[in-house]
XYZ file of C-alpha atoms in Angstrom:
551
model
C -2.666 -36.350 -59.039
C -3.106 -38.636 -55.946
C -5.344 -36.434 -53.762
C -4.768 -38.924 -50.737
C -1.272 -37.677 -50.384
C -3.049 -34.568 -48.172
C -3.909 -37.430 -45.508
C 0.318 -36.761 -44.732
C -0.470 -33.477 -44.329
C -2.909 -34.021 -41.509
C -1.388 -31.132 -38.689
C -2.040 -29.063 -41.465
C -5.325 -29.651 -42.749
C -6.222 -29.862 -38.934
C -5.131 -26.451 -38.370
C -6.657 -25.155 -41.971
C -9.935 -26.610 -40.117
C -9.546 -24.618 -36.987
C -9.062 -20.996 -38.688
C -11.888 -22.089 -40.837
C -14.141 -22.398 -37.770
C -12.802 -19.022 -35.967
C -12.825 -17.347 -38.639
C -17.031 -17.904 -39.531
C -17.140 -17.295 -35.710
C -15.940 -14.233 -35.891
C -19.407 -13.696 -37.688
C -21.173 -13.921 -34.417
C -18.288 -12.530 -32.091
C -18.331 -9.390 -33.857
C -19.759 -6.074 -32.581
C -23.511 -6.137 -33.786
C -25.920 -3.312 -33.364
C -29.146 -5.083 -33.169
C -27.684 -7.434 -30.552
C -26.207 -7.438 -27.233
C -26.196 -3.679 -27.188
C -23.506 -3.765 -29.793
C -20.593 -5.115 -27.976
C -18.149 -7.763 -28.787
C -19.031 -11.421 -27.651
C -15.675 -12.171 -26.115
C -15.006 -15.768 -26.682
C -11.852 -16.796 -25.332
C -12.486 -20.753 -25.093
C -14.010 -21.364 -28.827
C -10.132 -21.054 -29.762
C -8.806 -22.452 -26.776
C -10.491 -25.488 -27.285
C -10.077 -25.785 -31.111
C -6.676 -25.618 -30.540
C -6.644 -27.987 -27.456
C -8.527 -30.514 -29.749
C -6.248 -29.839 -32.962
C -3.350 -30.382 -30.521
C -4.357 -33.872 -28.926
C -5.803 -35.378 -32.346
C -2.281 -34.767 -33.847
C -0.359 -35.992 -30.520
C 1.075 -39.372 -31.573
C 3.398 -39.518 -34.168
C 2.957 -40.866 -37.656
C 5.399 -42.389 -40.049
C 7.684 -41.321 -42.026
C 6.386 -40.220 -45.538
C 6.919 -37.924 -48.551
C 4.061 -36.144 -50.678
C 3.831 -33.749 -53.689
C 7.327 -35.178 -55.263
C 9.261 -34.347 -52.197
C 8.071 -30.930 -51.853
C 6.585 -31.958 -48.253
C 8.393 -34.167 -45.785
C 7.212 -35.703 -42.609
C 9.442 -37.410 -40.130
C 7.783 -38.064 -36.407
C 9.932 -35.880 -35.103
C 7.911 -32.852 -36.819
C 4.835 -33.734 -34.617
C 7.064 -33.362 -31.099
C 7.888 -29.634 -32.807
C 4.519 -28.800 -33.825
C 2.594 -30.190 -30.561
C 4.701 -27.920 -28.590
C 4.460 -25.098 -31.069
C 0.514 -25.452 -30.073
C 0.846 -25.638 -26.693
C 2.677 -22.454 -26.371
C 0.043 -20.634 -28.956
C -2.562 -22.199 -26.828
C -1.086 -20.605 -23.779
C -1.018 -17.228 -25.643
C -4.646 -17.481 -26.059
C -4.917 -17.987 -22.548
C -3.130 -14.602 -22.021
C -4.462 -12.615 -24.557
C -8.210 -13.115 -22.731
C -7.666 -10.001 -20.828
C -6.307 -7.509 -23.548
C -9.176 -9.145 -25.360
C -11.537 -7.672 -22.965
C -10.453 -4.143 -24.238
C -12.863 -2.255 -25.792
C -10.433 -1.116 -28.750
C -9.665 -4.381 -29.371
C -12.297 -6.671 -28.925
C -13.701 -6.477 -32.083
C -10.634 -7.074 -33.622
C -10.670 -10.807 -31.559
C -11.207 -12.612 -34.551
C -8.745 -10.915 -36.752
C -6.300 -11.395 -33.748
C -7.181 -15.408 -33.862
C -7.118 -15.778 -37.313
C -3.648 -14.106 -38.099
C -2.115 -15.751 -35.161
C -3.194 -19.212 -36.584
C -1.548 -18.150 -39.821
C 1.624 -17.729 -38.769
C 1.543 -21.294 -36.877
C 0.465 -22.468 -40.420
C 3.595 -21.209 -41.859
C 5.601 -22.545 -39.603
C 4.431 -25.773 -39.762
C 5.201 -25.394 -43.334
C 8.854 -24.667 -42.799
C 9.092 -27.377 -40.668
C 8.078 -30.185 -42.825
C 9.286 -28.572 -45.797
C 11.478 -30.946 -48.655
C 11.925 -28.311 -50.662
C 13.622 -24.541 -50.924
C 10.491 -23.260 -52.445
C 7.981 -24.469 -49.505
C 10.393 -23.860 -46.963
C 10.309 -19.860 -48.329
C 6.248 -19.890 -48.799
C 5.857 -21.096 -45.201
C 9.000 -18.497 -43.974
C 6.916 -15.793 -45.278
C 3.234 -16.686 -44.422
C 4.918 -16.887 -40.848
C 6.345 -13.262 -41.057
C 3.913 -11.217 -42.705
C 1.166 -11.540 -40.353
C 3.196 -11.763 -37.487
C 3.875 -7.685 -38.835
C -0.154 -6.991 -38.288
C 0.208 -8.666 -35.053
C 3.106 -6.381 -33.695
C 0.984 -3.525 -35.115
C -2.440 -4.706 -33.178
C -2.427 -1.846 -30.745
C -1.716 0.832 -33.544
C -2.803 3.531 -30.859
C -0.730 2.465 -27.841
C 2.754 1.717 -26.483
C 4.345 2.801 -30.152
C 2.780 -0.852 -31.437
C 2.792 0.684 -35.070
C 6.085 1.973 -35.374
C 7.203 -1.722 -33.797
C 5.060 -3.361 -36.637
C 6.775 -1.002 -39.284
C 9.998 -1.984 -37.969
C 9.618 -5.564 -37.946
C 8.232 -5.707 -41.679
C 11.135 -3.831 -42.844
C 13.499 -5.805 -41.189
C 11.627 -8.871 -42.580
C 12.020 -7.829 -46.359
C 15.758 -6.896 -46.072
C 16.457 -10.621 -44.238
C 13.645 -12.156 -46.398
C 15.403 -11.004 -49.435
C 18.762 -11.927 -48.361
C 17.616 -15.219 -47.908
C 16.007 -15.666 -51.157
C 19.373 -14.244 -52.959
C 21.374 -16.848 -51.381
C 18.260 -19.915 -52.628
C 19.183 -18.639 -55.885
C 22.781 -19.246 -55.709
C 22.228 -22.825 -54.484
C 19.974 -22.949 -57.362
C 22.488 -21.741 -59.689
C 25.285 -24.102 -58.367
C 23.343 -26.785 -57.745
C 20.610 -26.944 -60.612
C 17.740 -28.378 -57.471
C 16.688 -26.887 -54.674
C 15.263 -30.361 -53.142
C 16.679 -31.008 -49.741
C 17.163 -34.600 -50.466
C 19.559 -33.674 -54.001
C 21.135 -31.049 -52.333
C 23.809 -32.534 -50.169
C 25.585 -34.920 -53.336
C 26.025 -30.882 -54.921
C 27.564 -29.243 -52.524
C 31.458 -29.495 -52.361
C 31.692 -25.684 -50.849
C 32.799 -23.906 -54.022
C 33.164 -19.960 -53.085
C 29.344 -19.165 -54.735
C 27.842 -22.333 -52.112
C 29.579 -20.652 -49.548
C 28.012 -16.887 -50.365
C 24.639 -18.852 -50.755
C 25.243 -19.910 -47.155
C 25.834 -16.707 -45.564
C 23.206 -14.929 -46.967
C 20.631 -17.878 -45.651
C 22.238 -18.147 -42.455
C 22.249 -13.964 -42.496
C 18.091 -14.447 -43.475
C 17.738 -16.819 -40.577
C 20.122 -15.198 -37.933
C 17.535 -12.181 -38.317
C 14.527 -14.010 -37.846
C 16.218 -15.419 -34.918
C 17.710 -12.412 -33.505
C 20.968 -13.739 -33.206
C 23.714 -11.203 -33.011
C 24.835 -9.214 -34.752
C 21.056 -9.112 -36.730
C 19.571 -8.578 -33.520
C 18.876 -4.630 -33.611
C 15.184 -4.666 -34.279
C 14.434 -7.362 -30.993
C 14.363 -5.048 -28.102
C 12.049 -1.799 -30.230
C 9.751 -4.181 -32.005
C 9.630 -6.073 -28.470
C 8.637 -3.000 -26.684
C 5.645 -1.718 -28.617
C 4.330 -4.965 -29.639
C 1.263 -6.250 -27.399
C 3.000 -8.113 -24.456
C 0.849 -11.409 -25.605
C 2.356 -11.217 -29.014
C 5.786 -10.459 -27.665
C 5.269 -13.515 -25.588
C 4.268 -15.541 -29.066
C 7.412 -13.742 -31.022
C 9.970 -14.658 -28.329
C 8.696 -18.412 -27.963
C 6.841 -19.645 -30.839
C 8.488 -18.346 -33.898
C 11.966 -18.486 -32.199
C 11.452 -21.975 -31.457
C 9.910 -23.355 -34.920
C 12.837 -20.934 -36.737
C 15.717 -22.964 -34.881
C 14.851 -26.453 -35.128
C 14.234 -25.485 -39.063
C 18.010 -23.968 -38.916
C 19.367 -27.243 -37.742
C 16.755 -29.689 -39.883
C 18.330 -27.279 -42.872
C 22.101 -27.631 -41.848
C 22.319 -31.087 -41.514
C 20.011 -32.053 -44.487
C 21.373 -29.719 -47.052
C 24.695 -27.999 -45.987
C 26.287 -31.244 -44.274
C 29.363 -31.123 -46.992
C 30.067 -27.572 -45.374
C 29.694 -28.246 -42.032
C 33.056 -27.108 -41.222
C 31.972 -23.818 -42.686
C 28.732 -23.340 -40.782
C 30.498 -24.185 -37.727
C 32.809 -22.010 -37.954
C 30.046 -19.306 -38.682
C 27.746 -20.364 -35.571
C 30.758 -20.494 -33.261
C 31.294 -16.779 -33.539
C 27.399 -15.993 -33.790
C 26.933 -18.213 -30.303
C 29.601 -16.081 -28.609
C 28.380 -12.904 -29.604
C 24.508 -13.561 -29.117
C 24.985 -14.861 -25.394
C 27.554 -12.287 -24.354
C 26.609 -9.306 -26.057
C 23.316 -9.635 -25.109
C 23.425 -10.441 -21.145
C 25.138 -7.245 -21.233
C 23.256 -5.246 -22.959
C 20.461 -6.445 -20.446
C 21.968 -5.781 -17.328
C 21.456 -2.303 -18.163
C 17.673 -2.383 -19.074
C 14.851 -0.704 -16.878
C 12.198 -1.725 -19.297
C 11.185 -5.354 -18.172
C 10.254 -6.269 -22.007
C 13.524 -4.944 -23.571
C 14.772 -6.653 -21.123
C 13.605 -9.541 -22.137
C 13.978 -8.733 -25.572
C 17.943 -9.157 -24.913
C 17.490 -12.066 -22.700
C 15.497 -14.185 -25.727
C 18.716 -12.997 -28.051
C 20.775 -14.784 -25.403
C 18.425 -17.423 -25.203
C 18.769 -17.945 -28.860
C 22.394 -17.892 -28.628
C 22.138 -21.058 -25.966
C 19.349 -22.248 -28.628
C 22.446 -22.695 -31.345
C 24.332 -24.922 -28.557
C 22.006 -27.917 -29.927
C 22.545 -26.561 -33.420
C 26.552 -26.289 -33.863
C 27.500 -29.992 -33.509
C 24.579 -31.254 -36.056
C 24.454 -34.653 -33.526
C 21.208 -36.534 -32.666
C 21.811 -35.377 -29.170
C 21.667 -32.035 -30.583
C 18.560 -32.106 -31.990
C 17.259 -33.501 -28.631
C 18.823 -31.193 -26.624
C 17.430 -28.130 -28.769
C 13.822 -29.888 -28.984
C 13.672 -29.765 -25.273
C 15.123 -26.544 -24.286
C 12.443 -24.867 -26.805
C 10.226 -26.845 -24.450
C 11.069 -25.256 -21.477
C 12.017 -22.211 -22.338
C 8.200 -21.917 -23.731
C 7.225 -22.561 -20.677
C 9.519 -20.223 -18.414
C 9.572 -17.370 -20.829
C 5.696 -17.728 -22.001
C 4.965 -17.643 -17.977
C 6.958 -14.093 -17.579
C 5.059 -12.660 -20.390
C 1.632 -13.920 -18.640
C 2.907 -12.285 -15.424
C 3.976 -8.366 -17.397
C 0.843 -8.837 -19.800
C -1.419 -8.951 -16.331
C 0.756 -6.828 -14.481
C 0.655 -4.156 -17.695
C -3.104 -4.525 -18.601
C -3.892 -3.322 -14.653
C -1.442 -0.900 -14.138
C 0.575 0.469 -17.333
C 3.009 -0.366 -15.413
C 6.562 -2.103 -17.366
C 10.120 -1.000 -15.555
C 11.989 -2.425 -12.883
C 10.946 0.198 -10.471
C 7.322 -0.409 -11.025
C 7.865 -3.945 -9.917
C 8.756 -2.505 -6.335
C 6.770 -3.979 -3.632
C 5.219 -6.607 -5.737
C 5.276 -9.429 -3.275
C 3.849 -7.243 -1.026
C 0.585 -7.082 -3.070
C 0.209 -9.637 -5.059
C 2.733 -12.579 -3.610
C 1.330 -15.215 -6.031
C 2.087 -12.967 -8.952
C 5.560 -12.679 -7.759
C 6.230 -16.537 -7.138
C 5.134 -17.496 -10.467
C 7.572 -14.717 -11.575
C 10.709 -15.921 -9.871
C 10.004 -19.494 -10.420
C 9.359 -18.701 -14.203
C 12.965 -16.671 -13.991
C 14.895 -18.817 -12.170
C 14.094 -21.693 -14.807
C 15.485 -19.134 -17.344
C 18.330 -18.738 -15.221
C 18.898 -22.635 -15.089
C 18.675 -22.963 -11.056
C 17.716 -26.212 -9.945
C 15.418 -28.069 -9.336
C 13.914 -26.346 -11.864
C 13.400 -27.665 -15.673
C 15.695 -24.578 -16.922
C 18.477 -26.231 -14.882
C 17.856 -29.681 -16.975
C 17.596 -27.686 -20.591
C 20.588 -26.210 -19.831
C 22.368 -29.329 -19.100
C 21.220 -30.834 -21.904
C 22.084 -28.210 -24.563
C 25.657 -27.917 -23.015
C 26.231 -31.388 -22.683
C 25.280 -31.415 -26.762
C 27.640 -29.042 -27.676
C 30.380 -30.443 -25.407
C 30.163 -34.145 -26.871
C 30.577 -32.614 -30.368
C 33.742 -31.042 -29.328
C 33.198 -27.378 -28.651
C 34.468 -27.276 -24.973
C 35.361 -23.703 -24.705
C 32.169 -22.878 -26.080
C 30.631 -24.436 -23.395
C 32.658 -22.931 -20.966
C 31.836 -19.226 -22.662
C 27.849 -20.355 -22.395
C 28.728 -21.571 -18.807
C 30.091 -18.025 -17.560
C 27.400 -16.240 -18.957
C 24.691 -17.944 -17.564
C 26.136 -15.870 -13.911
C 25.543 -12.351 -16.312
C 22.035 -13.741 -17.045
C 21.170 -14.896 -13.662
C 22.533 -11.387 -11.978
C 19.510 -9.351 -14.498
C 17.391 -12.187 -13.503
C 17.784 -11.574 -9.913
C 17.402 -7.974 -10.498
C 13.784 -8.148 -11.229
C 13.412 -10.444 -7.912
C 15.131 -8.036 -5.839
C 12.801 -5.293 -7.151
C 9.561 -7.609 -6.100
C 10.891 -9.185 -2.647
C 13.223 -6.496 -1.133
C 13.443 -3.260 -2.874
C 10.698 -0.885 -0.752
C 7.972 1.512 -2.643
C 5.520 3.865 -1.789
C 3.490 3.305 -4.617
C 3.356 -0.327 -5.524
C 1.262 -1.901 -8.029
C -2.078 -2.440 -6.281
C -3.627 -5.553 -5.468
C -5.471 -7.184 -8.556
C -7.162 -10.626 -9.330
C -6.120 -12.066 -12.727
C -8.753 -13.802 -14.359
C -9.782 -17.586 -14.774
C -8.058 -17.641 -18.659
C -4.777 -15.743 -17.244
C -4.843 -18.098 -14.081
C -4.895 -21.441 -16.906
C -1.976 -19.713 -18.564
C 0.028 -19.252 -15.704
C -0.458 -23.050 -14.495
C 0.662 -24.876 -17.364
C 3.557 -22.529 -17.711
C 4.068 -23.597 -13.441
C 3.448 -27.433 -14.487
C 5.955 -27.060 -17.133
C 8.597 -25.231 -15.281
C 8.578 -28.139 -11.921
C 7.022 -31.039 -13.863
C 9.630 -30.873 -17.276
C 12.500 -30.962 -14.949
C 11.295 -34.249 -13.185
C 9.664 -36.329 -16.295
C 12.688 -37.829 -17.450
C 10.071 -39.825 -20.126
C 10.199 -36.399 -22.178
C 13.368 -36.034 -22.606
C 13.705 -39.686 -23.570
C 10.486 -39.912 -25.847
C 12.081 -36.803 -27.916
C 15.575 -38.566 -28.154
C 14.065 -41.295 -29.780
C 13.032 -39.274 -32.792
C 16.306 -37.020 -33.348
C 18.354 -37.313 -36.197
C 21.525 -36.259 -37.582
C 24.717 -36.074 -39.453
C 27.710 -38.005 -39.077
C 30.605 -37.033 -41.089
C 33.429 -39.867 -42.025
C 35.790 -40.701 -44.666
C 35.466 -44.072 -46.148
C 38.672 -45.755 -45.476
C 41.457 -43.598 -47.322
C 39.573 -42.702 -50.020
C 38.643 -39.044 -50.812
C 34.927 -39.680 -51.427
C 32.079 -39.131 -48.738
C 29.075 -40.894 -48.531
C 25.262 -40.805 -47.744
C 22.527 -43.067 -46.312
C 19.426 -43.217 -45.712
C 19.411 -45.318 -42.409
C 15.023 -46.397 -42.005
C 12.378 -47.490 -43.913
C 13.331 -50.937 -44.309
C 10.043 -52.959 -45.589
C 8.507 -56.430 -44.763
C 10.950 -58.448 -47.354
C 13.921 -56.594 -45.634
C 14.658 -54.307 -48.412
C 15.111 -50.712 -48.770
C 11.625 -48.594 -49.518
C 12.398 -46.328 -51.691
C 10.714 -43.417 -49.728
C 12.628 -40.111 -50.318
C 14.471 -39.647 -46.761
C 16.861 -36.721 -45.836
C 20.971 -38.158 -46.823
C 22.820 -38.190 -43.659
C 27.225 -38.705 -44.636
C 28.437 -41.522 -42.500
C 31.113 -44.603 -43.558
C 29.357 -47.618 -45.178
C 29.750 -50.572 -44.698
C 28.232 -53.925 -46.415
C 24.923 -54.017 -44.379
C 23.519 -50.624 -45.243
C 22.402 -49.103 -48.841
C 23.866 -46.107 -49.737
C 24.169 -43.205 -51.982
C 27.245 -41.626 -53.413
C 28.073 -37.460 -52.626
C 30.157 -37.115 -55.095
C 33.296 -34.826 -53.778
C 35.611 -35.415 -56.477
C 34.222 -35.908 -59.636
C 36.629 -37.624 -61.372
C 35.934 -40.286 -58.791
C 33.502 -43.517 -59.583
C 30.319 -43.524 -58.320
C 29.932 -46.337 -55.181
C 27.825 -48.800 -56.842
C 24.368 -48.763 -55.313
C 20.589 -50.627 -55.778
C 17.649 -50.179 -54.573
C 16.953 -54.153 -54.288
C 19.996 -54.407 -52.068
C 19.217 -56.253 -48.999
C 20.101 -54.306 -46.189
C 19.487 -54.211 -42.542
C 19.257 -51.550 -39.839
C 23.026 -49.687 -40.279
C 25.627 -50.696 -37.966
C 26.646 -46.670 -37.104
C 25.734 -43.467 -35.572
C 23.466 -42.131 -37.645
C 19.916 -42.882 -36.906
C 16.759 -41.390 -37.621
């Protein structure tokens, strides 16, 4: 075995390296009855900055590479995912100080540290998974501890019966899932991302294995109609580790839905659009209504990150480049908007117990800074300008309106006036509606003030750095679909690694259809069987492809 294929693993042997370190620290943070009178040491930064360090050492993109037989894959665009990924857990840190501070859970720090790590950890294994097998290990070392998360505060707030919920729902999706892996296997004979796409011609057993993973995914992704457990499991979970369900695992679950579409199911994609047309409509429009009528802010918000995830699938539908740009960035901001609520009820819910629209009465009144960073976190959700919502939004739409799907768009557009009318409700309540008992002046603390000015810098500083937008285009891939002339045969290539002498590396690369031409190597999807095989070699000299697709 080559051992120095783990140096392509480096994210994840940085963050193996982090929950190593928390978790002997948790050693010496733990209550002790022989020192400092037996309380918790509370220590908020030791993970802040382990993660702060873990996220700037694995900043700048790598190369392109395969290890462990094409089990793992690593394209730069996986290190734009995962940085943000540990910005927003770094944030959640931030606003988890405070509830740390309790003294029914601040012995339980570590634990809290440690489990939350694990669940980045499986997501980061989803994301650069190859193959069906990883992609499942890192689905469910992402869920299962994210259940002991939602059941943290077993005592309070009906936290336990939100963490039996949201285990349930996890094995009935999870299982799903893994029933439709093992028709692909069956039809297929691989489950390797790269084989995949030259087996799939979208016989009737393909297209049941697609519906139950898409019906697996659509649950961990709350799109409608799996969406039922979001706004319970929302509710009784610990506002920080709503704040980490609705961002982080929404976000890392998405861009693996499109990475997984276009890589594997690209022979269907007629099929899956089909699918996520109909799940799009439903997920934005069903669930701005069923928000309008909330009282409780975080069921509230539960339906407004169902609608989110609808706009989320707006990047996903036309499997384009811009796409995959579009989504990268609106999981971007929309970690910083939504994460910045959450920072904002977690405060507001840690000094008061307070969580409905009436509480929020008054609010300006009290605490007007509170209340800003509120309404300039919602109108970014909303998509008002100048904010970076307004840009995300753009973006996504724009996506989905190249690739075709104009009265999608349109659908997405009305709906954003539902979602900015709920929006505006909780601003009302703060700025104009009167109270005789408003929430009482507070000071949040230093780690809760951090939170809530990245998640500011984010919101106004997103929407003006063009240079992010453009720096994530550049990695974005796709699919482009075309027939070869008139023949009934599609093709695939694999449009990089191109070495010194000008010829293809033969690096195991994700097969993207597009029409060939002379100049670019490719690899035959075989449609119709009875047809011949396009002759191909891996000595071919070829030079970057004259098309669409790039990577």
């Amino acid at each position: 075995m080559d051992y120095s294929q783990f140096l392509y693993m480096r994210e994840e042997l940085s963050l193996i390296a982090v929950l190593l370190l928390l978790f002997l620290a948790d050693l010496f943070m733990s209550p002790d009855a022989h020192k400092n009178g037996g309380k918790a040491r509370l220590n908020t930064m030791l993970p802040v900055i382990l993660m702060a360090i873990h996220t700037a050492i694995n900043l700048i993109p790598g190369t392109a590479a395969d290890a462990f037989g094409g089990m793992y894959h690593y394209v730069p665009m996986h290190t734009v995912v995962k940085s943000i990924l540990n910005v927003g857990t770094l944030i959640v840190f931030l606003m988890a100080h405070e509830w740390m501070k309790r003294e029914d859970t601040s012995f339980k720090q570590g634990e809290f540290y440690v489990l939350t790590l694990s669940t980045l950890f499986g997501m980061y294994l989803m994301i650069s998974a190859g193959h069906f097998l990883m992609f499942f290990i890192g689905l469910e070392t992402a869920s299962i501890p994210m259940a002991a998360l939602i059941a943290f505060d077993k005592y309070r707030h009906n936290s336990a019966e939100a963490g039996a919920k949201y285990i349930l729902t996890a094995l009935f999706s999870s299982a799903l899932l893994l029933f439709g892996l093992s028709m692909i296997y069956g039809s297929a004979g691989t489950l390797y991302f790269d084989d995949l796409p030259a087996h799939i011609d979208g016989n009737p057993l393909q297209i049941m294995a697609f519906i139950f993973f898409f019906t697996g995914m659509a649950f961990k992704l709350s799109l409608v109609p799996f969406h039922l457990w979001t706004a319970d499991v929302y509710e009784g979970a610990p506002s920080a580790v709503t704040a980490y369900l609705s961002v982080i695992s929404k976000g890392s679950a998405a861009f693996v839905l499109l990475a997984v579409l276009i890589k594997v199911f690209a022979p269907m994609i007629n099929d899956w659009q089909e699918v996520l047309y109909w799940v799009t409509i439903a997920s934005i429009t069903i669930a701005n209504i069923f928000a309008v009528r909330q009282q409780n802010l975080k069921r509230l918000m539960a339906f407004s990150s169902i609608s989110q995830a609808g706009y989320i699938m707006l990047g996903v539908i036309g499997g384009t480049a811009q796409g995959m740009t579009a989504l990268v960035y609106y999981v971007l901001v929309y970690a910083a908007a939504n994460l910045g609520v959450f920072a904002v009820i977690t405060i507001v819910a840690l000094r008061s117990q307070k969580f409905t629209l009436e509480d929020y009465a008054g609010l300006y009144k009290t605490n007007p800074k509170i209340a800003l960073l509120m309404t300039l976190s919602l109108f970014s959700l909303a998509g008002i300008p100048p904010f970076a919502g307004f840009f995300s939004k753009f973006f996504i739409f724009m996506a989905a309106f190249d690739a075709g799907f104009h009265l999608l768009v349109f659908i997405a557009l009305v709906n954003t006036v539902i979602s900015l009318y709920y929006y505006l409700l909780i601003v009302k309540a703060m700025y104009i509606t009167p109270s005789d008992n408003p929430i009482p002046t507070f000071r949040s603390d230093r780690c809760t003030k951090w939170g809530l000015a990245l998640c500011t810098l984010g919101i106004i500083g997103l929407g003006i750095a063009s240079i992010v937008y453009q720096s994530i285009d550049k990695l974005s891939f796709h699919v482009s679909i075309n027939r070869h002339q008139n023949q009934d045969r599609l093709f695939y290539i694999k449009p990089t690694f191109i070495n010194e002498e000008g010829r293809y590396s033969p690096a195991s690369l994700p097969l993207y259809r597009a029409q060939p031409t002379s100049s670019v190597t490719i690899t035959p999807g075989i449609v119709n069987q009875n047809l011949d095989p396009f002759p191909f070699s891996e000595s071919t000299p070829i030079r970057p492809p004259n098309c669409s697709t790039m990577l």
